[in-house]
Coordinates of C-alpha atoms and ligand atoms in Angstrom, one line a residue:
M1 CA 0.0 0.2 0.0
T2 CA 1.4 3.4 -0.9
T3 CA -1.7 5.3 -0.4
S4 CA -5.0 4.3 1.1
T5 CA -8.3 3.5 -0.9
F6 CA -10.8 6.3 0.3
E7 CA -14.7 6.2 0.3
I8 CA -14.6 10.1 -1.1
D9 CA -12.1 12.0 -2.8
D10 CA -10.4 15.0 -1.1
K11 CA -11.7 18.1 -3.0
F12 CA -9.4 20.6 -0.8
K13 CA -6.1 22.1 -1.8
Y14 CA -3.0 21.6 0.7
L15 CA 0.4 22.9 1.2
N16 CA 2.9 20.2 1.9
G17 CA 5.4 19.8 4.7
F18 CA 6.0 19.3 8.3
N19 CA 7.0 21.7 11.3
G20 CA 8.2 24.4 8.8
Y21 CA 7.0 28.0 7.9
H22 CA 3.8 28.4 5.6
Q23 CA 1.8 31.0 4.1
S24 CA -1.6 31.0 2.5
E25 CA -3.8 33.9 1.2
A26 CA -7.4 33.7 0.1
A27 CA -7.2 37.4 -1.4
E28 CA -4.3 38.7 -3.2
G29 CA -2.3 40.9 -0.8
A30 CA -3.9 39.6 2.5
I31 CA -0.5 38.8 4.0
P32 CA 1.6 41.9 4.1
S33 CA 5.2 42.0 2.8
V34 CA 8.0 42.3 5.2
I35 CA 6.2 44.1 8.1
N36 CA 4.1 41.2 10.0
I37 CA 1.9 44.0 11.7
P38 CA 1.3 46.8 9.2
Q39 CA -0.2 50.1 10.6
K40 CA -2.9 49.7 7.9
S41 CA -3.6 46.2 6.5
K42 CA -5.0 45.7 2.8
Y43 CA -8.7 45.4 3.0
G44 CA -8.7 46.6 6.6
L45 CA -8.0 43.2 7.8
Y46 CA -6.9 43.1 11.5
T47 CA -3.6 41.6 12.5
E48 CA -3.6 38.8 15.1
R49 CA -1.3 36.1 16.3
I50 CA -1.7 32.7 17.8
S51 CA 1.1 31.3 19.8
G52 CA 1.7 27.6 20.1
S53 CA 4.9 27.8 22.1
S54 CA 6.4 30.5 24.4
F55 CA 8.2 33.2 22.6
T56 CA 11.6 32.1 24.0
V57 CA 11.6 28.3 23.2
P58 CA 14.6 27.2 20.8
R59 CA 13.9 28.4 17.5
K60 CA 13.3 24.9 16.1
D61 CA 10.5 24.4 18.5
S62 CA 8.8 27.9 18.1
K63 CA 5.0 27.7 17.0
Q64 CA 3.7 31.2 16.0
T65 CA 1.2 32.1 13.1
W66 CA 0.1 35.7 12.2
L67 CA -3.6 35.8 11.1
Y68 CA -5.1 38.5 9.0
R69 CA -8.9 38.5 9.6
L70 CA -12.3 40.3 9.0
L71 CA -12.7 40.9 12.7
P72 CA -10.5 40.0 15.7
S73 CA -11.4 36.9 17.7
T74 CA -11.8 39.3 20.6
C75 CA -15.3 40.0 19.3
H76 CA -17.3 37.8 21.7
E77 CA -19.2 38.0 24.9
E78 CA -18.1 36.4 28.1
F79 CA -17.7 32.8 28.5
S80 CA -19.9 30.6 30.9
L81 CA -19.7 27.0 31.8
I82 CA -22.1 25.0 29.9
E83 CA -23.4 23.0 32.6
N84 CA -26.0 20.7 30.9
H85 CA -23.6 19.8 28.0
P86 CA -23.3 16.0 27.7
F87 CA -19.6 16.2 27.8
N88 CA -19.5 18.2 31.1
L89 CA -22.2 15.9 32.7
N90 CA -20.0 12.7 31.6
Q91 CA -16.5 13.5 32.1
A92 CA -14.5 12.5 35.0
S93 CA -11.7 14.7 36.3
D94 CA -8.3 13.2 36.7
S95 CA -8.9 12.6 40.4
K96 CA -11.8 10.4 39.7
Y97 CA -9.9 8.0 37.0
Q98 CA -10.1 4.5 38.1
Y99 CA -6.7 2.3 37.8
S100 CA -6.3 -1.4 37.0
P101 CA -3.0 -3.3 36.1
S102 CA -5.4 -5.6 34.1
Q103 CA -5.5 -5.6 30.3
S104 CA -8.9 -4.3 28.9
T105 CA -10.5 -4.8 25.2
W106 CA -13.6 -3.0 24.2
A107 CA -16.2 -3.8 21.5
P108 CA -16.5 -1.0 18.9
V109 CA -18.9 1.8 20.4
R110 CA -22.2 2.0 19.0
I111 CA -22.4 5.0 16.6
A112 CA -24.9 7.5 18.2
K113 CA -26.7 8.8 15.3
E114 CA -28.2 11.8 17.3
A115 CA -24.9 13.2 18.3
D116 CA -22.4 15.5 16.6
F117 CA -18.5 15.6 17.0
I118 CA -18.7 17.4 20.5
T119 CA -21.7 15.8 22.0
G120 CA -20.6 12.3 20.7
L121 CA -17.0 12.9 22.3
Q122 CA -16.4 10.5 25.0
L123 CA -13.6 10.3 27.3
I124 CA -12.0 6.9 27.9
G125 CA -9.2 7.7 30.0
G126 CA -5.7 9.6 30.4
A127 CA -3.1 10.8 32.7
G128 CA -2.1 14.2 34.2
N129 CA -3.6 17.5 34.2
P130 CA -4.4 20.1 31.5
T131 CA -3.9 23.0 34.0
L132 CA -0.4 22.1 34.5
K133 CA 0.2 21.4 30.9
E134 CA 1.2 17.5 31.8
G135 CA -0.4 14.4 30.4
L136 CA -2.7 13.5 27.9
A137 CA -6.2 12.1 27.3
Y138 CA -7.8 9.4 25.0
Y139 CA -11.2 9.8 23.5
V140 CA -13.8 7.5 21.3
F141 CA -16.2 9.7 19.2
T142 CA -19.1 8.9 17.3
A143 CA -21.4 11.4 15.4
G144 CA -24.5 10.8 13.0
K145 CA -24.7 14.3 12.1
S146 CA -22.6 17.6 11.4
M147 CA -21.9 20.2 14.3
P148 CA -24.4 22.9 13.9
P149 CA -23.6 25.4 11.1
N150 CA -22.8 28.4 13.5
Q151 CA -20.7 26.5 15.9
A152 CA -16.9 26.0 16.4
F153 CA -15.0 24.2 18.9
Y154 CA -11.3 24.6 20.3
S155 CA -9.4 23.1 23.0
A156 CA -7.4 25.3 25.3
D157 CA -6.1 22.0 26.8
G158 CA -4.0 20.6 24.2
D159 CA -3.7 19.5 20.6
F160 CA -6.3 17.3 19.4
L161 CA -5.1 14.1 17.1
L162 CA -8.1 12.7 15.2
A163 CA -8.2 9.2 13.6
P164 CA -11.5 8.4 12.1
Q165 CA -12.1 4.8 12.1
K166 CA -15.3 4.8 10.0
G167 CA -16.6 7.5 7.9
S168 CA -15.1 11.1 7.0
L169 CA -14.8 14.4 8.6
D170 CA -14.7 17.8 6.9
L171 CA -12.7 20.1 9.3
L172 CA -13.2 23.8 8.6
T173 CA -10.3 25.5 10.7
E174 CA -9.1 29.0 11.1
M175 CA -6.5 28.2 8.8
G176 CA -8.7 26.2 6.1
Y177 CA -10.4 23.1 5.2
L178 CA -9.1 19.5 5.7
R179 CA -11.0 16.5 4.6
V180 CA -10.0 13.6 7.0
R181 CA -11.1 10.1 6.1
A182 CA -10.7 6.7 7.8
N183 CA -7.1 5.8 7.4
E184 CA -6.0 9.4 7.9
I185 CA -5.0 11.4 10.9
C186 CA -5.1 14.9 11.6
V187 CA -3.8 17.3 14.3
V188 CA -5.5 20.5 15.3
P189 CA -3.1 22.4 17.5
R190 CA -4.2 23.8 21.0
G191 CA -6.3 26.7 20.5
I192 CA -7.3 26.7 16.9
R193 CA -11.0 27.0 16.4
F194 CA -12.5 24.1 14.2
H195 CA -16.0 22.9 13.0
V196 CA -16.7 19.2 12.1
S197 CA -19.3 18.1 9.4
L198 CA -19.8 14.6 7.9
P199 CA -19.7 14.5 4.1
T200 CA -20.4 10.6 4.0
G201 CA -22.5 10.2 7.0
P202 CA -21.9 8.7 10.3
V203 CA -18.5 8.5 11.7
R204 CA -16.5 6.6 14.7
G205 CA -13.0 7.2 15.5
F206 CA -10.6 8.0 18.2
A207 CA -8.9 11.3 19.5
L208 CA -5.8 11.8 21.6
E209 CA -5.6 15.3 23.2
L210 CA -1.9 16.3 24.2
F211 CA -1.8 18.4 27.1
E212 CA 2.1 18.9 26.9
G213 CA 4.3 19.7 23.8
H214 CA 3.5 19.2 20.2
F215 CA 3.9 16.2 17.8
E216 CA 7.3 15.8 16.2
L217 CA 8.6 13.2 13.5
P218 CA 10.7 10.6 15.2
E219 CA 14.4 10.8 14.6
L220 CA 15.5 8.0 12.0
G221 CA 18.9 7.2 13.6
P222 CA 20.6 4.4 11.6
I223 CA 17.7 4.0 9.3
G224 CA 19.2 7.2 7.5
S225 CA 17.4 10.2 5.8
T226 CA 14.1 8.6 4.6
G227 CA 11.5 6.1 5.8
L228 CA 8.7 5.9 8.2
A229 CA 6.5 9.2 7.6
N230 CA 8.1 11.3 5.1
I231 CA 7.7 15.2 5.6
R232 CA 6.5 15.8 2.1
D233 CA 3.1 13.5 2.7
F234 CA 1.9 16.0 5.7
E235 CA -0.9 18.2 4.4
I236 CA -1.6 21.6 5.5
P237 CA -4.7 23.7 4.8
T238 CA -4.8 26.8 2.5
A239 CA -6.6 29.8 3.7
S240 CA -10.5 30.1 3.1
Y241 CA -12.5 32.7 4.8
D242 CA -16.3 33.0 5.8
N243 CA -17.6 36.4 5.5
S244 CA -20.8 35.5 7.3
D245 CA -21.9 38.0 9.8
V246 CA -24.3 35.5 11.6
D247 CA -23.2 35.2 15.0
M248 CA -21.6 32.0 15.9
D249 CA -21.3 29.8 19.2
I250 CA -17.9 29.0 20.3
I251 CA -17.3 26.1 22.6
A252 CA -14.1 26.1 24.6
K253 CA -12.6 23.0 26.2
F254 CA -10.8 25.0 29.1
A255 CA -9.3 23.0 32.2
G256 CA -11.5 19.9 31.2
Q257 CA -14.9 21.3 30.8
L258 CA -16.7 23.2 28.1
H259 CA -17.4 26.8 28.1
G260 CA -19.6 28.5 25.6
T261 CA -19.8 32.1 24.2
I262 CA -21.3 34.2 21.1
H263 CA -18.8 35.2 18.5
R264 CA -19.8 38.2 16.2
G265 CA -19.9 36.5 12.8
S266 CA -18.0 33.8 11.7
I267 CA -14.9 32.8 13.4
F268 CA -13.6 31.4 10.2
N269 CA -12.9 34.7 8.9
V270 CA -9.0 34.5 8.3
V271 CA -8.2 35.8 4.8
G272 CA -4.5 35.0 5.0
W273 CA -2.0 33.5 7.6
Q274 CA 1.8 32.9 7.7
G275 CA 3.7 31.2 10.5
T276 CA 4.6 27.7 11.8
Y277 CA 1.4 27.1 13.9
Y278 CA -1.5 25.3 11.9
P279 CA -3.3 22.1 11.5
Y280 CA -2.3 19.0 9.3
K281 CA -3.2 15.8 8.3
Y282 CA -1.6 12.3 7.2
D283 CA -2.5 9.5 5.1
L284 CA -1.5 6.5 7.1
G285 CA -1.3 4.3 3.8
K286 CA 2.0 6.6 3.0
F287 CA 3.8 5.3 5.9
N288 CA 7.1 3.9 4.7
T289 CA 7.3 0.6 7.1
I290 CA 10.7 -0.8 8.1
G291 CA 11.0 -4.4 9.5
S292 CA 13.1 -7.3 10.2
V293 CA 14.4 -8.9 6.9
S294 CA 16.5 -11.6 8.9
Y295 CA 15.3 -12.8 12.3
D296 CA 13.2 -11.6 15.5
H297 CA 10.4 -9.3 16.0
P298 CA 11.3 -5.7 16.0
D299 CA 10.4 -3.1 18.7
P300 CA 7.1 -1.4 17.7
S301 CA 8.7 2.0 18.0
I302 CA 9.9 1.3 14.3
F303 CA 6.3 2.0 13.4
T304 CA 6.0 5.6 15.0
V305 CA 4.4 8.2 12.7
L306 CA 4.6 11.1 15.1
T307 CA 6.0 11.4 18.7
C308 CA 5.8 14.1 21.5
P309 CA 9.1 13.8 23.7
S310 CA 9.4 14.2 27.1
S311 CA 12.3 15.6 29.1
I312 CA 14.0 12.2 29.1
P313 CA 15.6 11.3 26.0
G314 CA 13.9 8.5 23.9
E315 CA 11.2 8.2 26.4
A316 CA 7.9 9.8 25.0
V317 CA 4.9 11.4 26.2
V318 CA 3.4 9.4 23.6
D319 CA 4.2 7.7 20.2
V320 CA 1.6 7.2 17.5
A321 CA 2.3 4.0 15.7
V322 CA 0.7 2.5 12.9
F323 CA 0.4 -1.3 12.0
G324 CA -0.3 -1.6 8.1
P325 CA 0.5 -3.9 5.6
R326 CA 3.7 -5.2 5.4
W327 CA 5.8 -8.5 4.6
L328 CA 6.8 -10.7 7.5
V329 CA 10.0 -12.9 6.5
M330 CA 11.9 -13.4 9.8
E331 CA 13.5 -16.7 9.7
K332 CA 13.5 -19.3 12.7
S333 CA 11.6 -16.7 14.7
Y334 CA 8.5 -16.4 16.6
R335 CA 6.9 -13.7 14.3
P336 CA 3.9 -12.4 16.4
P337 CA 4.3 -9.9 19.4
Y338 CA 6.2 -12.1 22.1
F339 CA 4.9 -12.2 25.6
H340 CA 5.9 -8.9 27.3
R341 CA 5.3 -6.3 30.2
N342 CA 6.4 -2.6 29.1
T343 CA 7.0 0.4 31.3
M344 CA 5.1 2.2 28.5
S345 CA 1.1 1.8 28.4
E346 CA -0.2 0.9 25.1
F347 CA -3.6 2.2 23.9
A348 CA -4.6 0.3 20.6
F349 CA -7.3 0.5 18.0
L350 CA -8.5 -1.3 15.0
I351 CA -9.2 0.9 11.9
K352 CA -9.7 -2.2 9.4
G353 CA -8.9 -5.9 9.0
G354 CA -6.6 -7.0 11.8
F355 CA -3.4 -5.9 13.6
D356 CA -1.8 -9.3 12.4
V357 CA -1.9 -11.6 9.3
T358 CA -5.2 -12.9 10.2
P359 CA -8.3 -10.5 9.7
L360 CA -10.6 -10.1 12.7
P361 CA -14.4 -10.3 11.8
P362 CA -15.7 -7.0 10.4
Q363 CA -17.8 -6.2 13.2
L364 CA -14.8 -6.0 15.4
E365 CA -13.3 -3.2 13.5
G366 CA -13.2 -0.2 15.7
L367 CA -12.1 -2.3 19.0
F368 CA -9.9 -0.8 21.2
S369 CA -7.5 -1.9 24.1
L370 CA -5.5 -1.0 26.9
S371 CA -2.5 -2.7 28.1
N372 CA -1.5 -0.5 30.9
T373 CA 2.1 -0.1 32.3
M374 CA 3.6 -3.6 33.2
C375 CA 0.5 -5.4 32.1
A376 CA 1.3 -8.9 30.9
H377 CA 0.2 -9.5 27.4
G378 CA 0.9 -11.6 24.5
A379 CA -0.6 -14.3 22.2
D380 CA -3.5 -16.7 23.4
P381 CA -2.7 -20.4 23.7
E382 CA -4.2 -21.2 20.2
S383 CA -2.3 -18.3 18.3
W384 CA 1.0 -19.2 20.1
K385 CA 0.7 -23.0 19.2
Q386 CA 0.1 -21.8 15.4
A387 CA 2.9 -19.5 15.5
T388 CA 5.5 -21.9 16.9
E389 CA 4.5 -24.9 14.8
K390 CA 3.7 -23.3 11.5
V391 CA 6.1 -23.7 8.5
L392 CA 7.8 -20.3 8.0
Q393 CA 7.2 -18.6 4.8
P394 CA 7.1 -15.0 3.9
Q395 CA 3.7 -13.7 4.7
K396 CA 1.9 -10.5 3.7
I397 CA -0.2 -8.6 6.1
P398 CA -2.8 -7.9 3.9
P399 CA -3.4 -4.4 2.1
G400 CA -6.3 -2.5 3.9
N401 CA -5.3 -3.8 7.3
L402 CA -4.6 -0.9 9.8
G403 CA -4.0 -0.7 13.5
V404 CA -3.0 2.3 15.4
M405 CA -1.4 2.4 18.9
F406 CA -0.8 5.3 21.4
E407 CA 2.2 4.3 23.4
S408 CA 2.8 6.6 26.5
R409 CA 5.0 6.8 29.5
Y410 CA 2.2 7.4 31.8
I411 CA 0.0 5.0 33.6
I412 CA -3.5 5.5 32.1
G413 CA -6.4 6.0 34.3
L414 CA -9.9 5.0 32.9
T415 CA -13.2 6.9 33.5
K416 CA -16.2 5.1 34.9
G417 CA -18.0 5.1 31.6
A418 CA -15.0 3.4 30.1
N419 CA -15.3 0.9 32.8
N420 CA -19.0 0.4 33.4
T421 CA -20.9 1.7 30.1
L422 CA -18.8 0.8 27.1
M423 CA -18.9 -3.0 26.4
K424 CA -15.7 -4.9 27.2
L425 CA -14.7 -8.0 25.5
P426 CA -13.0 -10.9 27.4
G427 CA -9.3 -10.5 27.5
K428 CA -7.6 -12.9 25.1
S429 CA -4.5 -13.0 27.1
A430 CA -6.1 -14.0 30.3
A431 CA -4.8 -17.5 29.9
F432 CA -4.5 -18.8 33.4
G433 CA -4.2 -22.7 33.3
E434 CA -4.5 -22.8 29.4
F435 CA -0.7 -23.1 28.4
E436 CA 1.1 -26.2 28.8
R437 CA 4.0 -26.0 31.3
A438 CA 7.3 -26.1 29.7
K439 CA 9.2 -29.4 30.5
I440 CA 12.5 -29.7 31.9
Ligands
FE2_1 FE1 2.1 -4.8 23.8

């Protein structure tokens, strides 16, 4: 697979690259030349800046974008807590997370046809605290309808990575449009307003909210200068503005809860922008998978698409890894994931097919699991027997198969909803008594 097969074409125009400077204007001259903050802007546009990093971080980490817009984003009423919003009613604060050393696997979540992206966003669990800008949160989302046309959302708590598993999302952001389909991921950084509509009907997917830092591409080390996710394959929106003067509801996720206000006219009124802070998307089918061509099962870090480093070298706040089509050719080796317990927690979900050579039944597409810190996991007895007895030949994990994993240095707590409301599947690795004892 070199690109994914999608249910719908992408009609939007993009810039290409990752973590560099870009600019885009929807009207000629909207971006001033040389002077960032001209005394008088063309068309009378207002100059505004959004900072995704503090001003004094190392230059390579600086995330700053200048926006040239029809009205400044200050044109809104006071925010107030939306007390009866399903998100606020259902979310547990970090102190209410429940912790278990056991592995959990959940059945695909039923799509709530009556929900939109915001009302259908369910917190599964996480770690840390957005007010300290430490930690992260994992969500599942389902929706059967678009967000109301005059509504926009942003998170002041962190960057949102979205991975639709079924269906497609059209995101209108302050920097322009993104179409994100199953098999693609997108990142909307902290603070950037966006609206989600559904061009192909109901959707289900997963989201990661990163309270600290930003995503980077992993270092390639001895792999060299190409491989894994290539810089050119990340797509960035082009400027597109809405001249509507119909007031807009803005929903802000702030310190874990949703607050609302009314903004004068559309918030999507940016005619031009330039800088290093913007949303982007990536087709996971373009991932250049590297693997073992001799023996042994390589560490899953080889599948990292994006990483958010912590202050400890090599230990990520979270890695986003993709398990896609690839050849398995290792000789004289046990090829599936071996039995293991890791300091890093593993939250995995199935987009399509299976994680391994054998696809799972289609009704299980969308299942997800958590193998928390030092949770023992590996093959069930039957899979282990097959893997240890079969004649080893080159095998292809079929095109279309796709799984994703969020691997984090944090112990992940679960919400009451994840533990009690969502349907869990029996753990495959709960194999007490089923394996034959080795004879010595
Ligand atoms: Fe694992």
